[in-house]
Short mmCIF file of C-alpha atoms and ligand atoms in Angstrom, two decimals:
data_model
loop_
_atom_site.label_atom_id
_atom_site.label_comp_id
_atom_site.label_asym_id
_atom_site.label_seq_id
_atom_site.Cartn_x
_atom_site.Cartn_y
_atom_site.Cartn_z
CA MET A 1 -0.06 0.00 -0.05
CA SER A 2 1.70 3.21 -1.26
CA ALA A 3 0.63 6.72 -1.98
CA LEU A 4 1.42 9.93 -3.68
CA VAL A 5 0.36 12.98 -1.88
CA LEU A 6 -0.39 16.10 -3.65
CA PHE A 7 1.66 18.30 -1.27
CA SER A 8 1.54 22.20 -1.69
CA GLY A 9 2.98 23.40 1.53
CA GLY A 10 -0.48 24.59 2.83
CA GLN A 11 -2.35 23.53 5.74
CA ASP A 12 -4.63 21.03 4.03
CA SER A 13 -2.05 19.32 1.95
CA THR A 14 0.14 18.84 5.08
CA ALA A 15 -2.70 17.35 7.11
CA CYS A 16 -3.30 14.93 4.10
CA LEU A 17 0.45 14.13 4.33
CA ALA A 18 0.11 13.18 7.91
CA TRP A 19 -3.08 11.25 7.10
CA ALA A 20 -1.39 9.10 4.31
CA LEU A 21 1.89 8.62 6.59
CA SER A 22 -0.46 7.12 9.26
CA ARG A 23 -2.06 4.56 6.76
CA PHE A 24 0.42 3.70 4.09
CA ASP A 25 3.79 1.80 4.12
CA ALA A 26 5.42 4.08 1.57
CA VAL A 27 4.55 7.87 0.78
CA GLN A 28 5.97 10.15 -1.90
CA THR A 29 5.11 13.66 -2.42
CA ILE A 30 4.46 16.03 -5.41
CA GLY A 31 4.21 19.70 -5.82
CA PHE A 32 3.66 21.94 -8.72
CA ASP A 33 5.50 25.13 -9.59
CA TYR A 34 3.12 27.31 -11.77
CA GLY A 35 4.49 30.59 -11.19
CA GLN A 36 2.59 31.24 -8.09
CA ARG A 37 2.95 35.08 -7.21
CA HIS A 38 4.68 34.06 -4.03
CA LYS A 39 6.99 31.42 -3.80
CA VAL A 40 6.53 31.22 -0.04
CA GLU A 41 4.26 28.19 -0.23
CA LEU A 42 6.74 26.21 -2.25
CA GLU A 43 9.47 27.26 -0.08
CA CYS A 44 7.65 25.84 2.91
CA ARG A 45 7.56 22.28 1.47
CA PRO A 46 11.07 21.23 2.08
CA ARG A 47 11.04 22.70 5.72
CA ILE A 48 7.81 20.80 6.44
CA LEU A 49 9.26 17.41 5.06
CA ALA A 50 12.31 17.99 7.24
CA ARG A 51 10.18 18.57 10.28
CA PHE A 52 8.27 15.46 9.58
CA ARG A 53 11.41 13.42 9.42
CA ALA A 54 12.86 15.10 12.50
CA ASP A 55 9.62 15.13 14.78
CA PHE A 56 8.07 11.93 13.56
CA PRO A 57 10.46 9.26 12.95
CA GLU A 58 8.05 6.53 12.45
CA TRP A 59 6.49 8.54 9.62
CA GLY A 60 9.88 9.55 8.48
CA LYS A 61 10.79 6.07 7.67
CA LYS A 62 8.05 5.91 5.17
CA LEU A 63 8.54 9.18 3.61
CA GLY A 64 10.17 8.82 0.20
CA GLN A 65 11.00 11.04 -2.76
CA ASP A 66 9.78 14.27 -3.19
CA HIS A 67 8.74 15.58 -6.71
CA VAL A 68 8.33 19.17 -7.96
CA LEU A 69 7.04 19.68 -11.49
CA ASP A 70 7.11 22.82 -13.40
CA LEU A 71 3.71 23.74 -14.55
CA GLY A 72 4.52 27.33 -15.73
CA VAL A 73 2.22 26.48 -18.84
CA LEU A 74 -0.72 27.26 -16.49
CA ASN A 75 0.32 30.83 -16.94
CA GLU A 76 -0.15 30.79 -20.58
CA VAL A 77 -3.85 29.52 -20.35
CA SER A 78 -5.23 31.44 -17.43
CA GLU A 79 -5.11 34.91 -15.93
CA THR A 80 -5.80 34.65 -12.20
CA ALA A 81 -4.77 36.52 -9.04
CA LEU A 82 -2.75 33.64 -7.90
CA THR A 83 -0.12 34.17 -10.72
CA ARG A 84 -0.48 37.99 -11.37
CA GLU A 85 -0.30 41.22 -9.37
CA THR A 86 -4.12 41.84 -9.40
CA GLU A 87 -6.40 42.23 -6.44
CA ILE A 88 -8.08 39.09 -5.15
CA THR A 89 -11.91 39.60 -5.59
CA LEU A 90 -15.03 37.50 -6.18
CA GLN A 91 -16.07 37.25 -9.82
CA LYS A 92 -19.49 37.34 -11.25
CA ASN A 93 -19.88 33.52 -11.21
CA GLY A 94 -19.08 33.67 -7.48
CA LEU A 95 -15.61 32.12 -7.76
CA PRO A 96 -12.79 34.18 -6.47
CA ASN A 97 -10.42 35.28 -9.18
CA THR A 98 -7.69 32.98 -7.64
CA PHE A 99 -9.47 30.10 -9.51
CA VAL A 100 -7.27 28.40 -12.11
CA PRO A 101 -9.96 26.50 -14.27
CA GLY A 102 -9.41 22.76 -14.14
CA ARG A 103 -6.23 23.01 -11.87
CA ASN A 104 -7.00 19.80 -9.92
CA LEU A 105 -7.79 17.79 -12.87
CA LEU A 106 -4.33 18.58 -14.15
CA PHE A 107 -2.85 17.95 -10.93
CA PHE A 108 -4.17 14.60 -10.40
CA THR A 109 -3.75 13.34 -13.90
CA LEU A 110 0.17 14.37 -13.62
CA ALA A 111 0.33 12.77 -10.32
CA ALA A 112 -1.26 9.52 -11.74
CA ALA A 113 1.35 9.56 -14.57
CA LEU A 114 4.14 9.82 -12.01
CA ALA A 115 2.51 7.28 -9.77
CA TYR A 116 2.22 4.97 -12.76
CA ARG A 117 6.03 5.13 -13.17
CA GLN A 118 6.70 4.89 -9.45
CA GLY A 119 4.40 1.85 -8.80
CA LEU A 120 2.23 3.67 -6.38
CA SER A 121 -1.41 2.71 -5.90
CA HIS A 122 -3.20 5.73 -4.14
CA LEU A 123 -3.33 9.45 -4.93
CA VAL A 124 -3.99 11.88 -1.99
CA GLY A 125 -5.23 15.27 -2.27
CA GLY A 126 -6.69 17.94 0.33
CA MET A 127 -9.66 18.78 -1.82
CA CYS A 128 -12.63 19.90 0.15
CA GLU A 129 -16.18 20.67 -0.87
CA THR A 130 -17.37 22.08 2.47
CA ASP A 131 -15.79 25.40 2.60
CA PHE A 132 -16.67 28.39 0.83
CA SER A 133 -14.64 28.49 -2.17
CA GLY A 134 -16.98 26.14 -4.31
CA TYR A 135 -14.29 25.22 -6.96
CA PRO A 136 -15.93 22.79 -9.22
CA ASP A 137 -12.73 20.70 -9.51
CA CYS A 138 -12.71 20.11 -5.87
CA ARG A 139 -16.01 18.36 -5.85
CA ASP A 140 -16.18 14.69 -4.81
CA ALA A 141 -18.37 13.94 -8.04
CA THR A 142 -15.68 15.44 -10.13
CA LEU A 143 -12.77 13.59 -8.68
CA LYS A 144 -14.84 10.33 -8.62
CA ALA A 145 -15.20 10.82 -12.62
CA LEU A 146 -11.70 11.72 -12.91
CA GLU A 147 -10.60 8.51 -10.92
CA LYS A 148 -12.66 6.50 -13.58
CA ALA A 149 -11.19 8.45 -16.50
CA ILE A 150 -7.73 7.84 -15.21
CA TYR A 151 -8.36 4.10 -14.93
CA LEU A 152 -9.70 3.92 -18.51
CA GLY A 153 -6.99 6.14 -19.91
CA MET A 154 -4.04 4.32 -18.14
CA ASP A 155 -5.50 0.91 -17.75
CA ARG A 156 -4.37 1.05 -14.19
CA LYS A 157 -6.50 1.53 -11.12
CA PHE A 158 -5.49 4.32 -8.90
CA VAL A 159 -7.62 5.24 -5.78
CA LEU A 160 -8.12 8.99 -5.38
CA GLU A 161 -8.20 9.80 -1.65
CA THR A 162 -9.45 12.95 -0.55
CA PRO A 163 -9.65 12.65 3.34
CA LEU A 164 -10.76 16.45 3.82
CA MET A 165 -13.69 16.26 1.38
CA ARG A 166 -16.37 16.47 4.09
CA LEU A 167 -14.48 18.34 6.72
CA ASP A 168 -14.56 22.13 7.44
CA LYS A 169 -11.35 23.77 8.44
CA ALA A 170 -11.90 23.36 12.29
CA ALA A 171 -12.37 19.63 11.62
CA THR A 172 -9.05 19.58 9.62
CA TRP A 173 -7.12 20.99 12.65
CA GLN A 174 -8.95 18.33 14.78
CA LEU A 175 -7.76 15.56 12.33
CA ALA A 176 -4.27 16.89 12.51
CA GLU A 177 -4.41 16.68 16.44
CA GLU A 178 -5.77 13.23 16.32
CA LEU A 179 -2.99 11.90 13.86
CA GLY A 180 -0.05 13.79 15.43
CA GLY A 181 -1.14 15.39 18.66
CA ALA A 182 -0.16 19.06 19.54
CA ALA A 183 3.22 18.57 17.99
CA LEU A 184 1.67 18.23 14.51
CA VAL A 185 -0.89 21.09 15.08
CA GLU A 186 2.02 23.34 16.17
CA LEU A 187 4.03 22.09 12.94
CA ILE A 188 1.10 22.89 10.79
CA ARG A 189 0.33 26.24 12.50
CA LEU A 190 3.88 27.65 12.14
CA GLU A 191 5.43 25.90 9.03
CA THR A 192 2.38 25.71 6.54
CA HIS A 193 1.41 28.52 4.29
CA SER A 194 -2.04 29.66 3.17
CA CYS A 195 -2.07 33.43 2.48
CA TYR A 196 -2.59 34.48 -1.11
CA ARG A 197 -0.54 37.55 -0.48
CA GLY A 198 2.56 35.45 0.68
CA GLU A 199 2.82 37.39 3.87
CA ARG A 200 5.22 35.83 6.55
CA GLY A 201 6.08 38.51 8.65
CA HIS A 202 4.97 37.72 12.18
CA PRO A 203 2.87 34.70 13.38
CA HIS A 204 -0.75 35.11 14.55
CA GLU A 205 -2.52 32.63 16.86
CA TRP A 206 -3.62 30.76 13.59
CA GLY A 207 -0.07 31.01 11.77
CA TYR A 208 1.43 33.26 9.17
CA GLY A 209 -0.49 35.52 6.76
CA CYS A 210 -1.94 39.00 6.00
CA GLY A 211 -4.95 38.22 7.82
CA THR A 212 -7.26 39.82 5.33
CA CYS A 213 -7.33 37.77 2.19
CA PRO A 214 -9.89 34.90 1.68
CA ALA A 215 -7.43 32.26 2.57
CA CYS A 216 -6.36 33.95 5.76
CA ASP A 217 -9.81 34.48 6.60
CA LEU A 218 -10.72 30.97 6.26
CA ARG A 219 -7.69 29.61 8.14
CA ARG A 220 -8.36 32.16 11.01
CA LYS A 221 -12.03 31.21 11.38
CA GLY A 222 -11.18 27.48 11.17
CA TYR A 223 -8.40 27.80 13.88
CA GLU A 224 -10.72 29.83 16.16
CA ASN A 225 -13.44 27.19 15.81
CA TYR A 226 -11.13 24.51 16.48
CA ARG A 227 -9.98 26.11 19.77
CA LYS A 228 -13.53 26.83 20.80
CA LEU A 229 -14.43 23.10 20.36
CA ALA A 230 -11.41 21.99 22.20
CA ALA A 231 -12.03 24.38 25.02
ZN1 LIG B 301 -3.60 36.22 3.47
#
């Protein structure tokens, strides 16, 4: 039983990495460089992996190769606030302009191609349809259909695992606590990155970030709810 985790360096994918390490015998990670406005999230990745190895030796033994793929081509087909210096706003269709159309379809398909070559059986992603963003490529139905398409197109069965699909942000913190105790919560709080503006000046109770962009807002509320539930 082996897995490839879509690992961005954010809160959700780090929780997914812990989830995978608690279940599978061998785990590899994959990240995508698509010219994110701020490289901060990508820079967090190696630090988080090093902390997993140092602080959770049982998990560290299972943690294999890390892959980073260049997806700069995404810049050529989309114009979004994730990769351009424009203000983050809600569009007419209700999606924030940080939305990159079909991004998760590409991510999972490329992950499957790599997993095929590496002989890995499960693909793990932090997609979630509970929170506000409503990205159509995060929906469970979308990913179930993609799992089938990959099976038909590659003639090999990969299980697409999305352990956060039904969880809200507070429940994701709770999951981290269950998997790795206070040490993992603290690692996620201080080492992962969510802020769209790439702000990592000084830590808030919920971690680093500007505190006002949609990603920070979601992260702060989730952490506050988690603390309330724990109290
Ligand atoms: Zn922010």
